[in-house]
Amino acid sequence: MATELKVLNLSNCRSLRRTPDLSTFKSLEILSFEGCWHLEEIRPSIGDIKTLVSLNVRCCKRLKELPAGVGRMEKLRELLLDHTDIQEIPISRGCLTKPETLSASSCRRLAQLLESMGSLVSLTLLDVSGTRIEEFPESIGSMKELRTLDASNCVSLARIPSSIGHLASLQCLLLWGCPSLREIPHSIGNLASLAEPHLARTAIAELPESIGNLQKLRILDICRSRITELPGAIGMLAELQELRASGCKNLKGLPSEIGEPVSLNKLNLDKSGITGLPESISKLSCVQNPRVRYCQKLREIPELPSGITALCITRRSTSLPHLSQLTLLKKLTLCDCPWLEYLPQLPVGLSMLSITRCGKLKAVTDLSNLKNLSELYLEECYELTEVTGLEGLRSLYNLRVRECPNISWLDGAESRDSACST
């Protein structure tokens, strides 16, 4: 019976400490010990299984090593080692040529990848996230089929070899949460298939100009990195849809070329160090909800894209940019604008207006032309004394006024008591 068995699933056998003799399983293709918490030893006889396609030892938390024979399995396609205590992945050069998936996420004792890794020429997914590796071997460039490389949360990772530029099939590069990583090699510009480089929470201070060669790039994530400026080559990224730069304290601004990527529809600059936005920002017709909240150094905002439907502004100057031309704007939030003294003319299409913690604002006047306004929120505006024009707001159904102690009247609210709450 054992000689014909193709699947052996011993998952969650939590009393298992040592595998049985596996040499009699001549036809076995799938072997799983996932969740065998007390498993400490896999017998060398596993190397006698010439037919094995998948080996799963995920969450075998006491397992410290694999038999050398695993590295010689010529038909193995999937090796799952996540959350184990292994220190080394045994790979015999020239033997493992068929693996498509190698996952060693959260192997806290894994600190090095061998040069023999380069023999994994069929690999499409390599996950070493949460390990202690300090660098990738140069041979990584031999993995021509690799599509996803996940090294996120590798706190010791300090170097990416230039050979990474040979990974022509790479689509997703996950390096977020690598605080020791200070630079990306120029060769990244050779990754013709790269769509998503995730560089958040790294020590990277600049991106190479070669990034402009990445014509399939859709998402650029540099949140909470040390980026000081973006290269002008970003304007060449015709497929760029999302730029995530929230929390980039060292980022002073955006290049004028930011207005060139016609596909850009999501722009997040929350809590960044930007002091202003380039005039070309108005060209981003697909951006509907630009995020510039809590940008404490932001002083000037130029004309914004006309396609914006939602906008949240936090700034420290006494005035706001002109907003009336934003004919599609539906939701406007003004939050933590401590020096704001007056409101500009508002877009007539607004359906929601929220003003919070604007300490110098004294009046919200003549709202009567906002015929579609259905929600109005006024909170923690301690010098606000006057709100007028409510009598013309036939669509208003939610009015909230909280901690605005100096308001003397809400003109028109008396006739709309049934439709509002204060």
CSV table of C-alpha atoms in Angstrom, one decimal:
chain,number,residue,atom,x,y,z
A,1,MET,CA,0.0,0.0,0.0
A,2,ALA,CA,2.8,2.5,0.9
A,3,THR,CA,4.5,2.0,-2.4
A,4,GLU,CA,1.4,3.3,-4.3
A,5,LEU,CA,0.5,6.2,-1.9
A,6,LYS,CA,0.7,9.6,-3.6
A,7,VAL,CA,-0.4,11.9,-0.7
A,8,LEU,CA,0.6,11.7,2.9
A,9,ASN,CA,-0.8,14.3,5.1
A,10,LEU,CA,0.3,14.3,8.8
A,11,SER,CA,-0.6,17.9,9.4
A,12,ASN,CA,-1.2,19.0,13.0
A,13,CYS,CA,0.1,15.7,14.5
A,14,ARG,CA,1.4,17.7,17.4
A,15,SER,CA,2.9,14.8,19.3
A,16,LEU,CA,5.1,13.8,16.4
A,17,ARG,CA,8.8,14.4,17.1
A,18,ARG,CA,10.5,12.4,14.4
A,19,THR,CA,9.2,11.2,11.0
A,20,PRO,CA,8.8,7.5,10.3
A,21,ASP,CA,10.9,5.7,7.8
A,22,LEU,CA,9.8,7.2,4.5
A,23,SER,CA,11.9,5.0,2.1
A,24,THR,CA,9.0,2.7,1.3
A,25,PHE,CA,6.9,5.5,-0.2
A,26,LYS,CA,8.2,5.1,-3.7
A,27,SER,CA,5.3,7.0,-5.4
A,28,LEU,CA,4.7,9.8,-2.9
A,29,GLU,CA,4.1,13.2,-4.5
A,30,ILE,CA,2.7,15.4,-1.7
A,31,LEU,CA,4.0,15.2,1.9
A,32,SER,CA,2.8,17.5,4.6
A,33,PHE,CA,3.9,17.9,8.2
A,34,GLU,CA,2.3,21.4,8.6
A,35,GLY,CA,1.6,22.4,12.2
A,36,CYS,CA,3.5,19.5,13.8
A,37,TRP,CA,4.8,21.8,16.5
A,38,HIS,CA,7.1,19.3,18.2
A,39,LEU,CA,8.6,17.8,15.1
A,40,GLU,CA,12.4,18.0,15.6
A,41,GLU,CA,13.8,15.6,13.0
A,42,ILE,CA,13.0,14.5,9.4
A,43,ARG,CA,14.8,11.2,8.7
A,44,PRO,CA,17.3,11.1,5.9
A,45,SER,CA,15.1,8.4,4.2
A,46,ILE,CA,13.0,11.3,2.8
A,47,GLY,CA,15.8,11.6,0.2
A,48,ASP,CA,14.8,8.2,-1.2
A,49,ILE,CA,11.5,9.6,-2.5
A,50,LYS,CA,12.3,10.4,-6.1
A,51,THR,CA,8.7,11.4,-7.0
A,52,LEU,CA,8.1,14.1,-4.4
A,53,VAL,CA,6.6,17.2,-5.8
A,54,SER,CA,5.6,19.1,-2.7
A,55,LEU,CA,7.1,19.2,0.8
A,56,ASN,CA,5.3,21.2,3.5
A,57,VAL,CA,6.8,21.7,7.0
A,58,ARG,CA,5.1,25.0,7.8
A,59,CYS,CA,4.8,25.8,11.5
A,60,CYS,CA,7.1,23.0,12.6
A,61,LYS,CA,8.6,25.4,15.1
A,62,ARG,CA,11.2,23.1,16.5
A,63,LEU,CA,12.6,21.9,13.2
A,64,LYS,CA,16.1,23.2,12.8
A,65,GLU,CA,17.4,21.5,9.6
A,66,LEU,CA,16.4,19.5,6.6
A,67,PRO,CA,18.2,16.4,5.4
A,68,ALA,CA,20.6,17.0,2.6
A,69,GLY,CA,18.6,14.7,0.4
A,70,VAL,CA,15.9,17.3,0.1
A,71,GLY,CA,18.3,19.4,-1.9
A,72,ARG,CA,18.7,16.7,-4.5
A,73,MET,CA,15.0,16.0,-5.2
A,74,GLU,CA,14.8,16.5,-9.0
A,75,LYS,CA,11.0,16.6,-9.2
A,76,LEU,CA,10.3,18.9,-6.2
A,77,ARG,CA,8.2,21.9,-7.3
A,78,GLU,CA,7.1,23.3,-3.9
A,79,LEU,CA,9.1,23.7,-0.7
A,80,LEU,CA,7.2,25.3,2.2
A,81,LEU,CA,9.3,26.1,5.3
A,82,ASP,CA,7.5,29.0,6.9
A,83,HIS,CA,7.7,29.5,10.7
A,84,THR,CA,10.3,26.9,11.2
A,85,ASP,CA,13.6,27.1,13.1
A,86,ILE,CA,15.9,26.1,10.1
A,87,GLN,CA,19.2,27.9,9.6
A,88,GLU,CA,20.0,26.8,6.1
A,89,ILE,CA,18.1,25.7,3.0
A,90,PRO,CA,20.0,22.7,1.5
A,91,ILE,CA,20.3,23.1,-2.2
A,92,SER,CA,22.6,20.9,-4.3
A,93,ARG,CA,23.7,22.8,-7.4
A,94,GLY,CA,22.3,21.3,-10.6
A,95,CYS,CA,19.7,19.1,-8.8
A,96,LEU,CA,16.8,21.3,-7.9
A,97,THR,CA,15.8,22.6,-11.3
A,98,LYS,CA,12.0,22.4,-11.1
A,99,PRO,CA,10.9,24.2,-7.9
A,100,GLU,CA,8.4,26.9,-8.6
A,101,THR,CA,7.7,28.0,-5.0
A,102,LEU,CA,10.2,28.3,-2.2
A,103,SER,CA,8.6,29.9,0.9
A,104,ALA,CA,10.6,30.4,4.1
A,105,SER,CA,8.7,33.3,5.7
A,106,SER,CA,9.4,34.0,9.4
A,107,CYS,CA,12.3,31.6,9.7
A,108,ARG,CA,14.0,33.7,12.3
A,109,ARG,CA,17.3,31.8,12.3
A,110,LEU,CA,17.8,31.9,8.6
A,111,ALA,CA,20.6,34.4,8.0
A,112,GLN,CA,22.1,33.3,4.7
A,113,LEU,CA,21.1,32.1,1.2
A,114,LEU,CA,23.6,29.9,-0.5
A,115,GLU,CA,25.1,30.7,-3.9
A,116,SER,CA,23.6,27.4,-5.0
A,117,MET,CA,20.2,29.1,-4.9
A,118,GLY,CA,21.0,30.2,-8.5
A,119,SER,CA,20.2,26.6,-9.7
A,120,LEU,CA,16.5,27.2,-8.9
A,121,VAL,CA,15.9,28.4,-12.5
A,122,SER,CA,12.2,27.5,-12.5
A,123,LEU,CA,11.3,29.4,-9.4
A,124,THR,CA,8.4,31.9,-9.7
A,125,LEU,CA,7.9,32.7,-6.0
A,126,LEU,CA,10.7,33.3,-3.4
A,127,ASP,CA,9.5,34.3,0.0
A,128,VAL,CA,12.1,35.0,2.7
A,129,SER,CA,10.2,37.7,4.5
A,130,GLY,CA,10.8,38.0,8.2
A,131,THR,CA,14.2,36.3,8.1
A,132,ARG,CA,17.6,37.5,9.2
A,133,ILE,CA,19.3,37.5,5.8
A,134,GLU,CA,21.7,40.3,5.2
A,135,GLU,CA,22.0,40.1,1.4
A,136,PHE,CA,21.0,38.0,-1.6
A,137,PRO,CA,23.6,36.0,-3.4
A,138,GLU,CA,24.7,37.2,-6.8
A,139,SER,CA,23.4,34.0,-8.3
A,140,ILE,CA,19.8,35.3,-7.8
A,141,GLY,CA,20.1,36.8,-11.3
A,142,SER,CA,19.9,33.2,-12.7
A,143,MET,CA,16.2,32.9,-11.6
A,144,LYS,CA,14.8,34.0,-14.9
A,145,GLU,CA,11.3,32.9,-14.2
A,146,LEU,CA,11.0,34.6,-10.8
A,147,ARG,CA,7.8,36.7,-10.6
A,148,THR,CA,7.5,37.6,-6.9
A,149,LEU,CA,10.4,38.2,-4.6
A,150,ASP,CA,9.3,38.9,-1.0
A,151,ALA,CA,12.0,40.1,1.5
A,152,SER,CA,9.7,42.3,3.5
A,153,ASN,CA,10.5,42.7,7.2
A,154,CYS,CA,14.0,41.5,6.8
A,155,VAL,CA,15.5,43.9,9.4
A,156,SER,CA,19.1,42.9,8.6
A,157,LEU,CA,18.9,43.1,4.8
A,158,ALA,CA,21.4,45.7,3.7
A,159,ARG,CA,22.2,44.9,0.1
A,160,ILE,CA,20.5,44.1,-3.2
A,161,PRO,CA,23.0,42.8,-5.8
A,162,SER,CA,23.1,44.4,-9.2
A,163,SER,CA,22.3,40.9,-10.7
A,164,ILE,CA,18.7,41.5,-9.7
A,165,GLY,CA,18.5,43.4,-13.0
A,166,HIS,CA,18.6,40.0,-14.8
A,167,LEU,CA,15.1,39.0,-13.4
A,168,ALA,CA,13.2,39.8,-16.6
A,169,SER,CA,10.0,38.2,-15.3
A,170,LEU,CA,9.9,39.9,-11.9
A,171,GLN,CA,6.6,41.6,-11.4
A,172,CYS,CA,6.4,42.2,-7.6
A,173,LEU,CA,9.3,43.2,-5.4
A,174,LEU,CA,8.5,43.4,-1.7
A,175,LEU,CA,11.2,45.1,0.4
A,176,TRP,CA,9.0,47.0,2.9
A,177,GLY,CA,10.1,47.0,6.5
A,178,CYS,CA,13.8,46.6,5.7
A,179,PRO,CA,15.3,49.5,7.8
A,180,SER,CA,18.9,48.5,7.0
A,181,LEU,CA,18.4,48.8,3.2
A,182,ARG,CA,19.9,52.1,2.0
A,183,GLU,CA,19.9,51.9,-1.8
A,184,ILE,CA,18.5,50.2,-4.8
A,185,PRO,CA,20.9,49.3,-7.6
A,186,HIS,CA,20.7,51.1,-10.9
A,187,SER,CA,20.1,47.8,-12.6
A,188,ILE,CA,16.5,47.9,-11.3
A,189,GLY,CA,15.7,49.8,-14.5
A,190,ASN,CA,16.2,46.5,-16.4
A,191,LEU,CA,13.2,44.8,-14.8
A,192,ALA,CA,10.9,45.2,-17.8
A,193,SER,CA,8.0,43.3,-16.1
A,194,LEU,CA,8.2,45.0,-12.7
A,195,ALA,CA,4.7,46.4,-11.8
A,196,GLU,CA,5.0,46.8,-8.0
A,197,PRO,CA,8.1,47.7,-6.1
A,198,HIS,CA,7.2,48.1,-2.4
A,199,LEU,CA,10.0,50.1,-0.6
A,200,ALA,CA,8.1,51.4,2.4
A,201,ARG,CA,9.9,51.7,5.8
A,202,THR,CA,13.3,51.4,4.3
A,203,ALA,CA,16.4,53.6,4.7
A,204,ILE,CA,16.5,54.3,0.9
A,205,ALA,CA,17.1,58.0,0.3
A,206,GLU,CA,16.9,58.2,-3.5
A,207,LEU,CA,15.7,56.2,-6.5
A,208,PRO,CA,17.9,55.8,-9.5
A,209,GLU,CA,16.9,57.6,-12.7
A,210,SER,CA,16.7,54.2,-14.4
A,211,ILE,CA,13.3,53.8,-12.8
A,212,GLY,CA,12.0,55.6,-15.8
A,213,ASN,CA,12.6,52.5,-17.9
A,214,LEU,CA,9.9,50.5,-16.0
A,215,GLN,CA,7.1,50.9,-18.4
A,216,LYS,CA,4.9,48.3,-16.6
A,217,LEU,CA,5.2,50.0,-13.2
A,218,ARG,CA,1.7,50.4,-11.7
A,219,ILE,CA,2.3,51.0,-8.0
A,220,LEU,CA,5.3,52.8,-6.4
A,221,ASP,CA,5.3,52.5,-2.6
A,222,ILE,CA,7.9,54.5,-0.7
A,223,CYS,CA,5.8,55.2,2.4
A,224,ARG,CA,7.9,56.2,5.5
A,225,SER,CA,11.1,55.8,3.7
A,226,ARG,CA,14.0,58.4,3.7
A,227,ILE,CA,13.4,59.5,0.2
A,228,THR,CA,14.4,63.1,-0.2
A,229,GLU,CA,13.3,63.6,-3.8
A,230,LEU,CA,11.8,61.7,-6.7
A,231,PRO,CA,13.7,61.5,-10.0
A,232,GLY,CA,12.3,63.4,-12.9
A,233,ALA,CA,12.2,60.1,-14.8
A,234,ILE,CA,9.0,59.3,-12.9
A,235,GLY,CA,7.3,61.2,-15.7
A,236,MET,CA,8.2,58.4,-18.1
A,237,LEU,CA,6.1,55.8,-16.2
A,238,ALA,CA,3.1,55.7,-18.5
A,239,GLU,CA,1.3,52.9,-16.6
A,240,LEU,CA,1.8,54.4,-13.1
A,241,GLN,CA,-1.5,54.3,-11.2
A,242,GLU,CA,-0.5,54.8,-7.5
A,243,LEU,CA,2.2,56.8,-5.8
A,244,ARG,CA,2.3,56.1,-2.1
A,245,ALA,CA,4.6,58.5,-0.2
A,246,SER,CA,2.8,59.0,3.1
A,247,GLY,CA,5.1,59.5,6.1
A,248,CYS,CA,8.1,60.5,3.9
A,249,LYS,CA,9.4,63.2,6.3
A,250,ASN,CA,12.4,64.0,4.1
A,251,LEU,CA,10.5,64.5,0.9
A,252,LYS,CA,10.4,68.2,0.2
A,253,GLY,CA,8.3,68.1,-3.0
A,254,LEU,CA,7.5,66.4,-6.3
A,255,PRO,CA,9.2,66.9,-9.6
A,256,SER,CA,7.4,68.9,-12.3
A,257,GLU,CA,7.3,65.7,-14.4
A,258,ILE,CA,4.7,64.3,-11.9
A,259,GLY,CA,2.0,65.6,-14.2
A,260,GLU,CA,3.1,63.3,-17.1
A,261,PRO,CA,1.8,59.8,-16.0
A,262,VAL,CA,-1.7,60.0,-17.5
A,263,SER,CA,-2.8,56.8,-15.6
A,264,LEU,CA,-2.0,58.1,-12.1
A,265,ASN,CA,-5.2,58.0,-10.1
A,266,LYS,CA,-4.0,57.7,-6.5
A,267,LEU,CA,-1.6,60.1,-4.9
A,268,ASN,CA,-0.9,59.8,-1.1
A,269,LEU,CA,1.4,62.4,0.5
A,270,ASP,CA,-0.1,62.3,4.0
A,271,LYS,CA,2.3,63.3,6.8
A,272,SER,CA,5.1,63.9,4.3
A,273,GLY,CA,7.6,66.8,4.4
A,274,ILE,CA,6.5,68.5,1.2
A,275,THR,CA,6.5,72.3,1.2
A,276,GLY,CA,4.6,72.7,-2.0
A,277,LEU,CA,3.2,71.0,-5.1
A,278,PRO,CA,4.3,71.7,-8.7
A,279,GLU,CA,1.9,73.5,-11.1
A,280,SER,CA,1.9,70.3,-13.2
A,281,ILE,CA,-0.3,68.6,-10.6
A,282,SER,CA,-3.3,70.1,-12.4
A,283,LYS,CA,-2.7,67.7,-15.3
A,284,LEU,CA,-3.5,64.6,-13.3
A,285,SER,CA,-7.0,64.4,-14.5
A,286,CYS,CA,-7.5,60.9,-13.2
A,287,VAL,CA,-6.7,61.7,-9.6
A,288,GLN,CA,-10.0,61.9,-7.7
A,289,ASN,CA,-8.9,62.0,-4.0
A,290,PRO,CA,-5.4,63.4,-3.5
A,291,ARG,CA,-4.2,63.0,0.1
A,292,VAL,CA,-2.2,65.8,1.6
A,293,ARG,CA,-3.3,65.5,5.2
A,294,TYR,CA,-1.0,66.6,8.1
A,295,CYS,CA,1.7,67.9,5.8
A,296,GLN,CA,2.8,70.5,8.3
A,297,LYS,CA,5.3,72.2,6.0
A,298,LEU,CA,2.9,72.6,3.1
A,299,ARG,CA,2.5,76.3,2.3
A,300,GLU,CA,1.3,76.6,-1.2
A,301,ILE,CA,-1.2,74.5,-3.2
A,302,PRO,CA,-1.5,75.3,-6.9
A,303,GLU,CA,-4.5,74.7,-9.1
A,304,LEU,CA,-5.7,71.2,-8.5
A,305,PRO,CA,-6.9,68.5,-11.0
A,306,SER,CA,-10.4,69.2,-12.1
A,307,GLY,CA,-11.4,65.6,-11.7
A,308,ILE,CA,-11.1,65.6,-7.9
A,309,THR,CA,-14.2,64.2,-6.2
A,310,ALA,CA,-12.9,64.2,-2.6
A,311,LEU,CA,-10.3,66.4,-0.9
A,312,CYS,CA,-9.0,66.6,2.6
A,313,ILE,CA,-6.7,69.5,3.4
A,314,THR,CA,-4.5,70.1,6.5
A,315,ARG,CA,-2.2,73.1,6.3
A,316,ARG,CA,-0.7,75.9,8.4
A,317,SER,CA,-1.2,78.9,6.2
A,318,THR,CA,-4.0,81.5,6.6
A,319,SER,CA,-5.8,80.7,3.3
A,320,LEU,CA,-6.8,77.9,1.0
A,321,PRO,CA,-6.2,77.5,-2.7
A,322,HIS,CA,-9.1,78.3,-5.1
A,323,LEU,CA,-11.5,75.5,-5.1
A,324,SER,CA,-14.5,76.8,-7.1
A,325,GLN,CA,-13.1,75.3,-10.3
A,326,LEU,CA,-13.3,71.8,-8.9
A,327,THR,CA,-16.7,71.2,-10.4
A,328,LEU,CA,-16.7,67.5,-9.6
A,329,LEU,CA,-15.8,67.9,-6.0
A,330,LYS,CA,-18.3,66.2,-3.7
A,331,LYS,CA,-16.6,65.9,-0.4
A,332,LEU,CA,-14.4,68.5,1.2
A,333,THR,CA,-12.7,68.1,4.6
A,334,LEU,CA,-10.7,70.9,6.3
A,335,CYS,CA,-8.9,69.4,9.3
A,336,ASP,CA,-6.3,70.9,11.6
A,337,CYS,CA,-5.8,74.2,9.8
A,338,PRO,CA,-5.0,76.3,12.8
A,339,TRP,CA,-4.4,79.6,11.0
A,340,LEU,CA,-7.2,79.4,8.5
A,341,GLU,CA,-9.2,82.7,8.7
A,342,TYR,CA,-11.7,82.5,5.9
A,343,LEU,CA,-13.1,80.1,3.3
A,344,PRO,CA,-12.7,80.6,-0.4
A,345,GLN,CA,-15.6,80.3,-2.7
A,346,LEU,CA,-16.7,76.6,-2.6
A,347,PRO,CA,-17.6,74.3,-5.4
A,348,VAL,CA,-21.4,74.3,-5.9
A,349,GLY,CA,-21.6,70.6,-6.3
A,350,LEU,CA,-20.5,69.8,-2.7
A,351,SER,CA,-22.5,67.1,-0.9
A,352,MET,CA,-20.4,67.0,2.2
A,353,LEU,CA,-18.5,69.7,4.0
A,354,SER,CA,-16.5,69.0,7.2
A,355,ILE,CA,-14.5,71.6,9.1
A,356,THR,CA,-12.6,70.4,12.2
A,357,ARG,CA,-10.1,72.0,14.5
A,358,CYS,CA,-9.7,75.2,12.5
A,359,GLY,CA,-9.0,77.5,15.4
A,360,LYS,CA,-8.9,80.9,13.7
A,361,LEU,CA,-12.0,80.5,11.5
A,362,LYS,CA,-14.6,83.0,12.5
A,363,ALA,CA,-17.4,82.6,9.9
A,364,VAL,CA,-18.9,80.1,7.4
A,365,THR,CA,-21.0,82.4,5.3
A,366,ASP,CA,-23.4,82.2,2.5
A,367,LEU,CA,-23.8,78.5,2.0
A,368,SER,CA,-27.1,79.0,0.1
A,369,ASN,CA,-25.6,78.2,-3.3
A,370,LEU,CA,-24.6,74.7,-2.2
A,371,LYS,CA,-27.9,73.2,-3.4
A,372,ASN,CA,-26.6,69.6,-3.1
A,373,LEU,CA,-25.1,69.8,0.3
A,374,SER,CA,-26.5,67.0,2.5
A,375,GLU,CA,-23.9,66.8,5.3
A,376,LEU,CA,-22.3,69.7,7.2
A,377,TYR,CA,-20.0,69.1,10.1
A,378,LEU,CA,-18.5,71.9,12.3
A,379,GLU,CA,-16.3,70.6,15.1
A,380,GLU,CA,-13.8,72.2,17.5
A,381,CYS,CA,-13.8,75.6,15.8
A,382,TYR,CA,-13.5,77.7,18.9
A,383,GLU,CA,-13.6,81.1,17.3
A,384,LEU,CA,-16.4,80.3,14.9
A,385,THR,CA,-19.3,82.8,15.5
A,386,GLU,CA,-21.4,82.7,12.4
A,387,VAL,CA,-22.9,80.2,9.9
A,388,THR,CA,-25.3,81.6,7.3
A,389,GLY,CA,-27.2,80.4,4.3
A,390,LEU,CA,-28.6,77.3,5.7
A,391,GLU,CA,-32.2,78.2,4.7
A,392,GLY,CA,-31.3,77.5,1.1
A,393,LEU,CA,-29.9,74.0,1.7
A,394,ARG,CA,-32.9,71.9,0.7
A,395,SER,CA,-30.8,68.7,0.6
A,396,LEU,CA,-29.3,69.1,4.0
A,397,TYR,CA,-30.2,66.2,6.3
A,398,ASN,CA,-27.3,66.0,8.7
A,399,LEU,CA,-25.9,69.1,10.5
A,400,ARG,CA,-23.5,68.4,13.4
A,401,VAL,CA,-22.1,71.3,15.5
A,402,ARG,CA,-19.7,70.2,18.3
A,403,GLU,CA,-17.5,72.3,20.6
A,404,CYS,CA,-18.0,75.5,18.7
A,405,PRO,CA,-18.9,77.6,21.8
A,406,ASN,CA,-19.0,81.0,20.2
A,407,ILE,CA,-21.6,80.4,17.5
A,408,SER,CA,-24.3,83.0,18.1
A,409,TRP,CA,-26.7,81.6,15.5
A,410,LEU,CA,-27.1,79.2,12.7
A,411,ASP,CA,-29.1,81.2,10.2
A,412,GLY,CA,-31.8,79.1,8.7
A,413,ALA,CA,-31.4,76.1,11.0
A,414,GLU,CA,-34.5,77.1,13.0
A,415,SER,CA,-36.7,76.1,10.1
A,416,ARG,CA,-34.9,72.9,9.5
A,417,ASP,CA,-34.8,71.4,13.0
A,418,SER,CA,-36.3,68.1,11.8
A,419,ALA,CA,-33.6,67.6,9.3
A,420,CYS,CA,-30.5,68.4,11.5
A,421,SER,CA,-28.9,67.4,14.7
A,422,THR,CA,-26.5,69.5,16.8
